[in-house]
mmCIF file of C-alpha atoms in Angstrom:
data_model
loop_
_atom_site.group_PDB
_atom_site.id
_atom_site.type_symbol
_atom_site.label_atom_id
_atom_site.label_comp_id
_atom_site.label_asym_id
_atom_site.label_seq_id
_atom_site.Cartn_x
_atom_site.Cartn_y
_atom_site.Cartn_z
ATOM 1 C CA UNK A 1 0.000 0.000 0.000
ATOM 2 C CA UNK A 2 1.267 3.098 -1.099
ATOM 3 C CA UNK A 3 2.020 6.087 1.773
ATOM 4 C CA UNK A 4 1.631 9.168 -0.115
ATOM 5 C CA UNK A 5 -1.640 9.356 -3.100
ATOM 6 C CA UNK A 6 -1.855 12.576 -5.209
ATOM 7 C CA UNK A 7 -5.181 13.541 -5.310
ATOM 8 C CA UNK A 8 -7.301 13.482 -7.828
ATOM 9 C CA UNK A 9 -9.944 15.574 -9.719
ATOM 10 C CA UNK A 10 -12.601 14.580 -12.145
ATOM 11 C CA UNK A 11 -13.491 16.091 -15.494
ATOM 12 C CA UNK A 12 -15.715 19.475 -15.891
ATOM 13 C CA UNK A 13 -17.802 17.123 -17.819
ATOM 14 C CA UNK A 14 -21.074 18.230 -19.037
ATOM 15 C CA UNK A 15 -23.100 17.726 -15.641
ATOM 16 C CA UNK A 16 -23.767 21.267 -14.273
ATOM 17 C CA UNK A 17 -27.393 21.005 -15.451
ATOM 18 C CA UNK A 18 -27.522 17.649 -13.623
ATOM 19 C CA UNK A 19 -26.278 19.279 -10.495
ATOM 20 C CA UNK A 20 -28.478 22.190 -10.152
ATOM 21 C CA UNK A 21 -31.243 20.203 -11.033
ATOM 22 C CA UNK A 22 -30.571 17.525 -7.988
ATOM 23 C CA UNK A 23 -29.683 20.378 -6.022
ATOM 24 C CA UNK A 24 -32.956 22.661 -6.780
ATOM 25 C CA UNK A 25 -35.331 19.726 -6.351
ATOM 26 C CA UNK A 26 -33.583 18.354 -3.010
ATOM 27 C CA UNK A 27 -33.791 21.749 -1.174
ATOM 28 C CA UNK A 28 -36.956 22.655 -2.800
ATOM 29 C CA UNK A 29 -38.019 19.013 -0.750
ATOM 30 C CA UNK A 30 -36.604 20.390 2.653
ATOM 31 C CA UNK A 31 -38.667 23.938 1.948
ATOM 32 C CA UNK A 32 -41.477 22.004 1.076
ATOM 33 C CA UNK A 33 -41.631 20.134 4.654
ATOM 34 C CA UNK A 34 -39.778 22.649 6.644
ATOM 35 C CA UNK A 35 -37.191 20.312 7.430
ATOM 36 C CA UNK A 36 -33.509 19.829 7.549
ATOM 37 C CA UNK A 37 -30.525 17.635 6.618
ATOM 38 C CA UNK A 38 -29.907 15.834 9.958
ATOM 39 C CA UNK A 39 -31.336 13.599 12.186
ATOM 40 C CA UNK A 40 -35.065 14.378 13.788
ATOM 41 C CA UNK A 41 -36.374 13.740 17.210
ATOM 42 C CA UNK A 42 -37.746 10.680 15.508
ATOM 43 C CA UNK A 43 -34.090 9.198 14.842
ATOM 44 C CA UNK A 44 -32.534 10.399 17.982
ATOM 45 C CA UNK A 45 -35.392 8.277 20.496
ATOM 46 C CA UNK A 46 -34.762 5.431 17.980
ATOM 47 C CA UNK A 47 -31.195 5.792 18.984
ATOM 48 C CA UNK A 48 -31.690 6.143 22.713
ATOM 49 C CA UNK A 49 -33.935 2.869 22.285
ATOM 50 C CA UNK A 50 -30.991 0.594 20.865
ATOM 51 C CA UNK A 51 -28.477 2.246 23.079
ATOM 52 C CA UNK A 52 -30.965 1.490 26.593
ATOM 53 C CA UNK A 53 -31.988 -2.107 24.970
ATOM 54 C CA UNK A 54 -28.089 -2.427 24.246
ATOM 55 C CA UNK A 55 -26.911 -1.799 27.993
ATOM 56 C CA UNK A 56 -30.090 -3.817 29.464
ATOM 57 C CA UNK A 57 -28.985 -6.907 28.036
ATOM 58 C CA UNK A 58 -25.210 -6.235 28.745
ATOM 59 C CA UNK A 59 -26.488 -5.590 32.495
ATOM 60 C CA UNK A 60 -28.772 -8.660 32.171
ATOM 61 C CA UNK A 61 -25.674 -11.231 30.823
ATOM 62 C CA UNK A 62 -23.825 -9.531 33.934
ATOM 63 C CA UNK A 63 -26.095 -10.950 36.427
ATOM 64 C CA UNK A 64 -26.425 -14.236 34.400
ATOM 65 C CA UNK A 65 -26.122 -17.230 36.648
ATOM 66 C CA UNK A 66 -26.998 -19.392 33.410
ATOM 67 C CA UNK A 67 -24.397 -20.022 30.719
ATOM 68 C CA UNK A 68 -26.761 -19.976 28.212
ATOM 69 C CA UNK A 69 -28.892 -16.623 29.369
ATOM 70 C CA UNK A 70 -25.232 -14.706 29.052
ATOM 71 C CA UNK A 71 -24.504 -16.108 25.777
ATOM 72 C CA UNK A 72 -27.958 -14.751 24.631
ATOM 73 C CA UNK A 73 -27.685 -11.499 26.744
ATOM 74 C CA UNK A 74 -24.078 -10.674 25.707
ATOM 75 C CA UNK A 75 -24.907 -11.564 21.792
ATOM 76 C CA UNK A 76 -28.119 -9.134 21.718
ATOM 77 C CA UNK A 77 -25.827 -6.546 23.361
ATOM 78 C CA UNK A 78 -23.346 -6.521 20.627
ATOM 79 C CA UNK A 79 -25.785 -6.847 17.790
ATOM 80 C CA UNK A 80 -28.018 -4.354 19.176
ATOM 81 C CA UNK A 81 -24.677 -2.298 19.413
ATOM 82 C CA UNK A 82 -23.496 -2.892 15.832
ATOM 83 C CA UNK A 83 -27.459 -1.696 14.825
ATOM 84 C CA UNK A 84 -26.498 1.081 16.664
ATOM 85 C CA UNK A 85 -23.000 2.132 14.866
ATOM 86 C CA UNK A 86 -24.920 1.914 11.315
ATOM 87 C CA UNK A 87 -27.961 3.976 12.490
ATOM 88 C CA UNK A 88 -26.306 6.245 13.913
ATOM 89 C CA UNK A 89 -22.660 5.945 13.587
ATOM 90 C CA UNK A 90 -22.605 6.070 9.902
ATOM 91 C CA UNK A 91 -24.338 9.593 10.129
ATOM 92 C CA UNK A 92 -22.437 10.796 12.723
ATOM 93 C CA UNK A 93 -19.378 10.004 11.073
ATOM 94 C CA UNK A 94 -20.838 12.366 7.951
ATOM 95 C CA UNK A 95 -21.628 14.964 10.320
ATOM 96 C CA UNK A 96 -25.250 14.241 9.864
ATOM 97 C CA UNK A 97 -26.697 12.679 13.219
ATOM 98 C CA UNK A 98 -26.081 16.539 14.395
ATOM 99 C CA UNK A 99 -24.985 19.806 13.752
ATOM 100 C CA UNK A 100 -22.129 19.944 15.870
ATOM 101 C CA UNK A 101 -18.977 18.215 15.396
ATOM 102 C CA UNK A 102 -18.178 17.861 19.039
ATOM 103 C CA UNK A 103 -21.007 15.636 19.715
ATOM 104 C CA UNK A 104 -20.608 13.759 16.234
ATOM 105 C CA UNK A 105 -17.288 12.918 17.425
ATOM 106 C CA UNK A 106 -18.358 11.944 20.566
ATOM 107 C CA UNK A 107 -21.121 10.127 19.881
ATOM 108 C CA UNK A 108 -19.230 7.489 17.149
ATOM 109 C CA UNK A 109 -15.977 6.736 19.725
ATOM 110 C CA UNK A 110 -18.673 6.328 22.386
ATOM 111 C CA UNK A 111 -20.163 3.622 19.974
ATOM 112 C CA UNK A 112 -17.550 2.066 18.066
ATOM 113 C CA UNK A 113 -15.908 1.323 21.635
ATOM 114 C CA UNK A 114 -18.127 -2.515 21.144
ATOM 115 C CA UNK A 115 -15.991 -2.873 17.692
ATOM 116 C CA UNK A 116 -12.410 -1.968 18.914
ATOM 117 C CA UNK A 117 -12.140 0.163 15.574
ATOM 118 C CA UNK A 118 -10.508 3.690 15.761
ATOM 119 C CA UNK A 119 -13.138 5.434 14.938
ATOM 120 C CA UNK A 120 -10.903 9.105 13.635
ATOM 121 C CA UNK A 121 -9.681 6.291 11.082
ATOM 122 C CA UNK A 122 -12.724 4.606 10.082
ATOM 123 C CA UNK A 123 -14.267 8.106 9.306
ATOM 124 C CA UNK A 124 -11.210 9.403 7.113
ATOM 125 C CA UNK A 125 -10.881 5.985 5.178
ATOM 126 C CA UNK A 126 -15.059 6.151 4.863
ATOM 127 C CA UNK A 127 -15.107 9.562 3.795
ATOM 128 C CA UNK A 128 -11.903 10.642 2.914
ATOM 129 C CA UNK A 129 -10.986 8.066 0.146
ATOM 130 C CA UNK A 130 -14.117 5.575 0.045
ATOM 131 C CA UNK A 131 -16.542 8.421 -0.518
ATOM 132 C CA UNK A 132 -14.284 10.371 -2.826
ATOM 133 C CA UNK A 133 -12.851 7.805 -4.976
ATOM 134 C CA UNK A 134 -15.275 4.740 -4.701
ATOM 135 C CA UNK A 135 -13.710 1.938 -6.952
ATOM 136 C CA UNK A 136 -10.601 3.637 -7.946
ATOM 137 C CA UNK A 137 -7.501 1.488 -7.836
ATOM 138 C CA UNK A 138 -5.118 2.271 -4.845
ATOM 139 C CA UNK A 139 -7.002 5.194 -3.523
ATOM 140 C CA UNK A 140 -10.337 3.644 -2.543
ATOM 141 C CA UNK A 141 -8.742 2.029 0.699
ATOM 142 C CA UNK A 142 -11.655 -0.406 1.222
ATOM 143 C CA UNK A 143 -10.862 -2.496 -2.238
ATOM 144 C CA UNK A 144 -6.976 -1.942 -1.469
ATOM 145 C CA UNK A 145 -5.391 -5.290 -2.527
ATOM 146 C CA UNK A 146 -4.903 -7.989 0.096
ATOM 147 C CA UNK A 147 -3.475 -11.261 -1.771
ATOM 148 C CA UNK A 148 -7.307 -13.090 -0.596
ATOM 149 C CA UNK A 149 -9.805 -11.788 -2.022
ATOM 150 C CA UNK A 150 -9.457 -10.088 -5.897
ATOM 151 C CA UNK A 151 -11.714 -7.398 -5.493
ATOM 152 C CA UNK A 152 -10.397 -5.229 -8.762
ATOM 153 C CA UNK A 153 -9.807 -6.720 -12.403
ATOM 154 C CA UNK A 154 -6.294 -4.748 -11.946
ATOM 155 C CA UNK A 155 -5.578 -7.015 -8.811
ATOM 156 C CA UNK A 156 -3.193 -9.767 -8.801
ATOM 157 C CA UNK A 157 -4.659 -13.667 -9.120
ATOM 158 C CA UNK A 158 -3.880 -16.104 -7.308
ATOM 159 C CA UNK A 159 -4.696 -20.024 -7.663
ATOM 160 C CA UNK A 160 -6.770 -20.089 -4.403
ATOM 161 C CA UNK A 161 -8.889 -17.189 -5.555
ATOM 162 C CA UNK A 162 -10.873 -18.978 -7.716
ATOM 163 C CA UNK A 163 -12.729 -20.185 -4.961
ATOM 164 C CA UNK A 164 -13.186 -16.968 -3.460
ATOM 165 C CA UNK A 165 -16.836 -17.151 -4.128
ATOM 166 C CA UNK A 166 -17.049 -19.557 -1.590
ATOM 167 C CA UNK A 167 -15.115 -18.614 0.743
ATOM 168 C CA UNK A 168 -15.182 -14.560 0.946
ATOM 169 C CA UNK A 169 -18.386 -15.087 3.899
ATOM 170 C CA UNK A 170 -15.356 -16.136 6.097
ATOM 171 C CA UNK A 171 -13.552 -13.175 5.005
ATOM 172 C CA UNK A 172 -16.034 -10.960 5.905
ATOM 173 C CA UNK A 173 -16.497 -12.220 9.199
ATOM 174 C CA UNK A 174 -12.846 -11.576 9.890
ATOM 175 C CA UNK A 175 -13.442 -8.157 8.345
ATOM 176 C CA UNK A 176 -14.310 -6.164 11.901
ATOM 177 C CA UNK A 177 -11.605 -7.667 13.607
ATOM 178 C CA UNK A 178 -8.960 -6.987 10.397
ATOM 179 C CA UNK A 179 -9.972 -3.074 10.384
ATOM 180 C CA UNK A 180 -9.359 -2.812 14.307
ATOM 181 C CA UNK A 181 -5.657 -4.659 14.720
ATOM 182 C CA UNK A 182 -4.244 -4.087 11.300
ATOM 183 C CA UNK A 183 -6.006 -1.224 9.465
ATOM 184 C CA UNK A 184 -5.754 1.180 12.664
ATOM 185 C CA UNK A 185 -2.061 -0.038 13.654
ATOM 186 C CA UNK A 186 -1.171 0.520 10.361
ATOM 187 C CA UNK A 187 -3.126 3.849 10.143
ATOM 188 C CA UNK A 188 -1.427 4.600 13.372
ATOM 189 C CA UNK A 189 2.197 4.279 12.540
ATOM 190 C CA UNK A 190 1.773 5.736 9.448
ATOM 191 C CA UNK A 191 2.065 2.801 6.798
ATOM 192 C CA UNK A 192 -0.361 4.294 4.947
ATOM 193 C CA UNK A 193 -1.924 7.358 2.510
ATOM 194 C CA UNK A 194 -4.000 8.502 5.689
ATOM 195 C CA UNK A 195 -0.627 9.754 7.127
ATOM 196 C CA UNK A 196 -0.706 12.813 5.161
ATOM 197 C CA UNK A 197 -4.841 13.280 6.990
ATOM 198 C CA UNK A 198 -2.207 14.253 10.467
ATOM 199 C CA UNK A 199 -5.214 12.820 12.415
ATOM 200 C CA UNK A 200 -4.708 11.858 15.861
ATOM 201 C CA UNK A 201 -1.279 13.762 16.564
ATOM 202 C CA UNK A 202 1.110 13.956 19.803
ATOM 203 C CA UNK A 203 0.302 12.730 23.307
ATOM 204 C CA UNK A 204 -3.181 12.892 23.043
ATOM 205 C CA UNK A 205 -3.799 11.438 20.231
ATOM 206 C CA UNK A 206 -2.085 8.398 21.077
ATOM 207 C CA UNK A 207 -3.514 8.576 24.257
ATOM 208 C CA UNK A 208 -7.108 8.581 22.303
ATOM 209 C CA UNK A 209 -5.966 5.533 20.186
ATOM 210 C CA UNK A 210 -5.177 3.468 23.164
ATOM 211 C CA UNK A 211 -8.193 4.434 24.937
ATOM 212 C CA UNK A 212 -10.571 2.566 22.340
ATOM 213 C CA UNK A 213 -8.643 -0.312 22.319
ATOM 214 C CA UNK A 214 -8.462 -0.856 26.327
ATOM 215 C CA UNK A 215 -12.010 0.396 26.670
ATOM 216 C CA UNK A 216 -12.715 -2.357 24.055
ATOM 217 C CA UNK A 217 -11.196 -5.294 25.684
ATOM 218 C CA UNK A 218 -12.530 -3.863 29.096
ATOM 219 C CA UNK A 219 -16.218 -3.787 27.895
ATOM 220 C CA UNK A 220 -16.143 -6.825 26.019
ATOM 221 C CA UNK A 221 -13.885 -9.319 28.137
ATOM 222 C CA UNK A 222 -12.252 -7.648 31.139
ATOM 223 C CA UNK A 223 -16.077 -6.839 32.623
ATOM 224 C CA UNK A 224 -17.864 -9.515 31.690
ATOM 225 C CA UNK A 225 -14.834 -12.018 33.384
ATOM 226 C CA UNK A 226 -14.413 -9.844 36.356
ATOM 227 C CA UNK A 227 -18.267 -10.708 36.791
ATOM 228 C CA UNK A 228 -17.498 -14.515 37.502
ATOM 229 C CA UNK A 229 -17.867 -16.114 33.894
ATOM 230 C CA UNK A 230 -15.543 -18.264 32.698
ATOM 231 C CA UNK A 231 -12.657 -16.864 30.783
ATOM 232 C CA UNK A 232 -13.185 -19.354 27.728
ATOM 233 C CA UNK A 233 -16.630 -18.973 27.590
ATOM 234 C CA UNK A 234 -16.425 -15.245 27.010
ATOM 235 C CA UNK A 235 -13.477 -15.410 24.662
ATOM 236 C CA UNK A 236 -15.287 -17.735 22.332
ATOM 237 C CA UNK A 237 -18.870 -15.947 22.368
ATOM 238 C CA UNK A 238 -16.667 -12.812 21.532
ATOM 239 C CA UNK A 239 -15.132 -13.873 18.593
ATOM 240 C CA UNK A 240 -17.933 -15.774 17.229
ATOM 241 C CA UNK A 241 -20.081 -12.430 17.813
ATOM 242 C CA UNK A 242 -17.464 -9.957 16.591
ATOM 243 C CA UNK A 243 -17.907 -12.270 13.225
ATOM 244 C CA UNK A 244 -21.460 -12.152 12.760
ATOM 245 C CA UNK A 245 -21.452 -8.011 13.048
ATOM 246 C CA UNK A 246 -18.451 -7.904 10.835
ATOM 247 C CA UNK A 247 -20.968 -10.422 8.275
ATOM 248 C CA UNK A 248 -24.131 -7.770 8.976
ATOM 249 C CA UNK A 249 -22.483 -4.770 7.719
ATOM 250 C CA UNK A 250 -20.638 -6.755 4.792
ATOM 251 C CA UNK A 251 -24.001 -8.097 3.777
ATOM 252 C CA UNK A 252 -25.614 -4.817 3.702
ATOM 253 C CA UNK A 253 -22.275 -2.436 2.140
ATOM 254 C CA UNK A 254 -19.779 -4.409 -0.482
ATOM 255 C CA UNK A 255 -22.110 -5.642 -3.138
ATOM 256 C CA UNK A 256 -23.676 -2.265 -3.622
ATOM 257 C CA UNK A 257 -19.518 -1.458 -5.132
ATOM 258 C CA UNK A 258 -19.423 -5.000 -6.801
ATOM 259 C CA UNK A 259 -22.818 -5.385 -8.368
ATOM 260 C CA UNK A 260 -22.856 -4.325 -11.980
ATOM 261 C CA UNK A 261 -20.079 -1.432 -11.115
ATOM 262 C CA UNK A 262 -17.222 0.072 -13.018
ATOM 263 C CA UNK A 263 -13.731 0.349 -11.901
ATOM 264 C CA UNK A 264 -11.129 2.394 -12.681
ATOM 265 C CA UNK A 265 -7.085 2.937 -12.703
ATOM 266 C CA UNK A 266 -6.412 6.574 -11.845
ATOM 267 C CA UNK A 267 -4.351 8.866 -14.571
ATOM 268 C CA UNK A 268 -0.759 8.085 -15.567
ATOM 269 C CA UNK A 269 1.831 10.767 -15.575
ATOM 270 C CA UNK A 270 1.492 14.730 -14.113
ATOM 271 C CA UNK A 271 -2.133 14.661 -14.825
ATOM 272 C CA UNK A 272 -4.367 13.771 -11.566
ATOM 273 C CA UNK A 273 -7.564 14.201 -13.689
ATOM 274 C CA UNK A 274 -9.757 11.405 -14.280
ATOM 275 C CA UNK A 275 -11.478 11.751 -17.908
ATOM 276 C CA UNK A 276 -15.189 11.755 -16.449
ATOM 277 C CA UNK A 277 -17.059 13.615 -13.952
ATOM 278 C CA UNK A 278 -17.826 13.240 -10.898
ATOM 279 C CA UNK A 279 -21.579 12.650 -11.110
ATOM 280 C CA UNK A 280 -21.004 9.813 -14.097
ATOM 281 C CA UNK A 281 -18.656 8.335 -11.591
ATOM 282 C CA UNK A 282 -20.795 7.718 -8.451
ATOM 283 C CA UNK A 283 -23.389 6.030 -11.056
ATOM 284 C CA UNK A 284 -21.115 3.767 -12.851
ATOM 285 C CA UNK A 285 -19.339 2.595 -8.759
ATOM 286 C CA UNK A 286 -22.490 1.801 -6.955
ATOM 287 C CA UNK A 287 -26.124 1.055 -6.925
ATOM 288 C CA UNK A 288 -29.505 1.322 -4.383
ATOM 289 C CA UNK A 289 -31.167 -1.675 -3.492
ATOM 290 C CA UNK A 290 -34.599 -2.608 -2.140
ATOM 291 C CA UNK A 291 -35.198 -4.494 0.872
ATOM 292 C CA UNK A 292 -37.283 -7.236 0.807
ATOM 293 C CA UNK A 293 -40.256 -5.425 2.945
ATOM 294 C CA UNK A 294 -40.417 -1.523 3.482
ATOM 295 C CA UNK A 295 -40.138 -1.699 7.149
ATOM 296 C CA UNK A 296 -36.625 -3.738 6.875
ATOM 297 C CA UNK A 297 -35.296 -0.208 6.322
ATOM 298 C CA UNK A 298 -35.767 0.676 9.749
ATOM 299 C CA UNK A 299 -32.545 -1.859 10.142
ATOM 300 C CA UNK A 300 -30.387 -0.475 7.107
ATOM 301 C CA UNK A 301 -29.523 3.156 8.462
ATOM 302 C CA UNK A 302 -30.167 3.760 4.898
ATOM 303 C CA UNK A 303 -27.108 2.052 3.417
ATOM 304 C CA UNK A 304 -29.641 0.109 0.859
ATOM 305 C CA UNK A 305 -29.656 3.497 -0.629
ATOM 306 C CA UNK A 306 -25.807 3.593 -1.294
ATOM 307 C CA UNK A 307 -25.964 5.533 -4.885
ATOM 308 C CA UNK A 308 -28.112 8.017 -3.063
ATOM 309 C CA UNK A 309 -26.280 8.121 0.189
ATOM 310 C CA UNK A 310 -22.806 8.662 -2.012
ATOM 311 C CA UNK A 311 -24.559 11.962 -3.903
ATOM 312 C CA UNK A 312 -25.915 12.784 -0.719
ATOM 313 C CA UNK A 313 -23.114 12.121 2.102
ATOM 314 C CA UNK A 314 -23.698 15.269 4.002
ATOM 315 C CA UNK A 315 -27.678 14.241 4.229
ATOM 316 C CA UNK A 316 -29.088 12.317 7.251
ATOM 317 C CA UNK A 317 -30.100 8.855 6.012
ATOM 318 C CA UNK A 318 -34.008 9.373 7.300
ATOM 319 C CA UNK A 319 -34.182 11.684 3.663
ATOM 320 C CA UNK A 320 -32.818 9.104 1.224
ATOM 321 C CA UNK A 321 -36.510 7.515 0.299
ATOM 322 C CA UNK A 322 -37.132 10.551 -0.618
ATOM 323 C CA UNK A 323 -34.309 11.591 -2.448
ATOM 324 C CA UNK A 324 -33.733 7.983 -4.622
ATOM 325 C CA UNK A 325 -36.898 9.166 -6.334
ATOM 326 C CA UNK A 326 -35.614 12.562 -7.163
ATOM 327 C CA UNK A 327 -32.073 10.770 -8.327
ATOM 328 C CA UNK A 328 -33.984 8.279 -10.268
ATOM 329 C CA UNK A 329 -36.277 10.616 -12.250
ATOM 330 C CA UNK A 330 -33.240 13.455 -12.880
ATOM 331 C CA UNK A 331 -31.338 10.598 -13.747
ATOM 332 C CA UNK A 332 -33.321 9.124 -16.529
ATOM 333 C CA UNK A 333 -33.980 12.966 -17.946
ATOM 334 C CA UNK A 334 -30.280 14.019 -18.182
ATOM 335 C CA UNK A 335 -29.251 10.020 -18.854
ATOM 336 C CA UNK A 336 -27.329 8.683 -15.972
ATOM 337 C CA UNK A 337 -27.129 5.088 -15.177
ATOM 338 C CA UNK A 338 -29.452 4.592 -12.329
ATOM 339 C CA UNK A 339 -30.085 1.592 -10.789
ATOM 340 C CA UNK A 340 -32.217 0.379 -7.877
ATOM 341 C CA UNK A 341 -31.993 -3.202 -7.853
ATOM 342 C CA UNK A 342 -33.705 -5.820 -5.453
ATOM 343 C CA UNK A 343 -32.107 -7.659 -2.808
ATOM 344 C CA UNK A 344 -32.176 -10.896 -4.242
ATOM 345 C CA UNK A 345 -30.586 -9.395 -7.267
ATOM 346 C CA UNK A 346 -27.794 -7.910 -5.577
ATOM 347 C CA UNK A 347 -26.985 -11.117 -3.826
ATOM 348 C CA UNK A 348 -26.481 -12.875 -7.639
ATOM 349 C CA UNK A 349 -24.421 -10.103 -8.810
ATOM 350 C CA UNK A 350 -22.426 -10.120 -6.525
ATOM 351 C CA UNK A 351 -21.577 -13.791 -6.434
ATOM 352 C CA UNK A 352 -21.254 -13.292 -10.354
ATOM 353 C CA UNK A 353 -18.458 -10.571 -9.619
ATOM 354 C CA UNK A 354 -16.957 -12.524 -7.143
ATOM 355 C CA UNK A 355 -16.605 -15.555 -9.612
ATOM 356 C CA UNK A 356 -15.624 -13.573 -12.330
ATOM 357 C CA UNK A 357 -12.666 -12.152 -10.797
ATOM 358 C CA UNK A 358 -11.904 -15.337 -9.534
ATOM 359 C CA UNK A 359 -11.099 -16.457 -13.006
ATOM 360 C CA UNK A 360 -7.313 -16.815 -13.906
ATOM 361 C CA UNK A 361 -8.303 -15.261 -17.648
ATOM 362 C CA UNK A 362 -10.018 -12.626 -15.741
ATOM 363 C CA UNK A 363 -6.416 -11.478 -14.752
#
């Protein structure tokens, strides 16, 4: 992994009608219901529910005298608490959930203290290089090579990969734990492009990074022992729950990237332009999806709408209904690539990417 990327710009490309157009129509939305971008009282008692049902069954696998009721208490407390890092943490991470950037930063290292991820990290590889150049060889962090799973045509292949249909759930069980001891050590010593972000500097900012780690092991083994149940036990209900969050947010993020999507190699030589704009690029990387019933959306924090979420980033996820139908009618008049796809759909293209780059010809 490189250390230093030049950044990049896209093409002035025809899309300034395009823009105003999305633009007019999304505010003209907000006017329309005297509303704003972030969350409402609506989303913030949803959060306090999760977070108080979160801590009640932490509390309740505490006082477990039953093997069996702390397994089930301690497993609804971190699923409950991985609900509550995409409702809210995603949003928060945008500078969405609210309008000040104290309590956005607050509020997602208070969270993400269940995953042991950095959460100053997650947010600059989310939004910093993700969000900004989704699908782009070498700078879109989360597709970075890894020698396991091809995720790029312009990736290397490997015998063992063409089985990587098969096997990529176990990778993305792994995935949660991966992000918080290699990503953010990596991150942290500055192995890789978000060194030149400066975030987390000096003293403190070590002192910051340590913090979520030891508050992570504290809350998820050191209490939880230190409350009389056996070591093993807790060890192995941890890991097998740290994989099935890391599986929930896979499921709901990577195929939207995979899924009928473009890639691209950024420019050779001095020029750090890409040849197409930005707009045509957020269509041709990702897709929305339906879930299978309406009220399943209450579960997504919106990330079924990813195409509308990446045109939309600085837009509380409660909107994006709303907005997918503005995208999706704009897009057909000025002829972008929309697509809303279903769930089941999603699922077979992106086992059909996943084979396809799994293929040694494919190389």
């Amino acid at each position: 992994m490189a250390n230093t990327l030049a950044p990049l710009r896209f093409s002035p490309a025809e899309e300034g009608a395009f823009h105003r157009a999305l633009h007019r129509e999304a505010y003209g939305y907000l006017r329309r219901r005297g509303d704003h971008r972030f969350a409402d009282r609506r989303a913030r008692v949803k959060a306090a529910l999760i977070l108080l049902a979160s801590v009640a069954c932490y509390i309740q696998a505490l006082a477990a005298s039953q093997p069996v009721v702390f397994m089930a208490g301690y497993a609804a407390f971190a699923m409950l608490m991985m609900w509550l890092n995409i409702d809210v943490n995603h949003d928060a991470s945008h500078q969405t959930f609210t309008r000040s950037r104290f309590w956005n930063a607050f509020i997602s290292r208070a969270v993400t203290i269940s995953t042991g991820i950095e959460p100053v990290y997650w947010r600059a590889r989310h939004v910093s290089f993700h969000h900004r150049y989704a699908n782009i060889e070498h700078y879109d962090l989360d597709t970075e090579e890894n020698g396991i799973l091809r995720q790029t045509p312009f990736q290397r292949w490997r015998g063992w990969m063409r089985f990587q249909h098969l096997y990529w759930p176990l990778v993305a069980a792994l995935s949660l734990s991966w992000i918080g001891i290699v990503f953010d050590w990596a991150d942290r010593l500055g192995r890789t492009p978000l060194q030149a972000e400066r975030l987390l500097p000096g003293v403190r900012g070590w002192g910051a990074f340590i913090f979520s780690k030891i508050a992570h092991l504290t809350l998820m083994l050191g209490v939880p022992i230190m409350a009389g149940h056996n070591l093993w036990m807790v060890a192995g209900i941890y890991l097998l729950i740290q994989m099935c969050a890391s599986l929930l947010v896979v499921f709901l993020l990577l195929g939207t990237h995979w899924a009928g999507t473009t890639f691209y190699q950024a420019p050779e030589g001095e020029s750090q332009q890409m040849t197409h704009g930005w707009y045509h690029h957020n269509f041709t990387t990702a897709c929305d999806w339906l879930t299978p019933r309406r009220w399943q959306e209450a579960f997504t924090g919106g990330l079924n709408y990813h195409l509308t979420h990446h045109l939309f980033p600085g837009w509380h996820h409660r909107h994006y209904p709303a907005l997918a139908r503005i995208v999706a009618r704009l897009a057909q008049e000025h002829n972008l690539p929309y697509r809303c796809i279903s769930y089941r759909e999603l699922r077979a293209a992106q086992r059909a990417f996943l084979t396809q780059m799994g293929h040694p010809h494919e190389a």
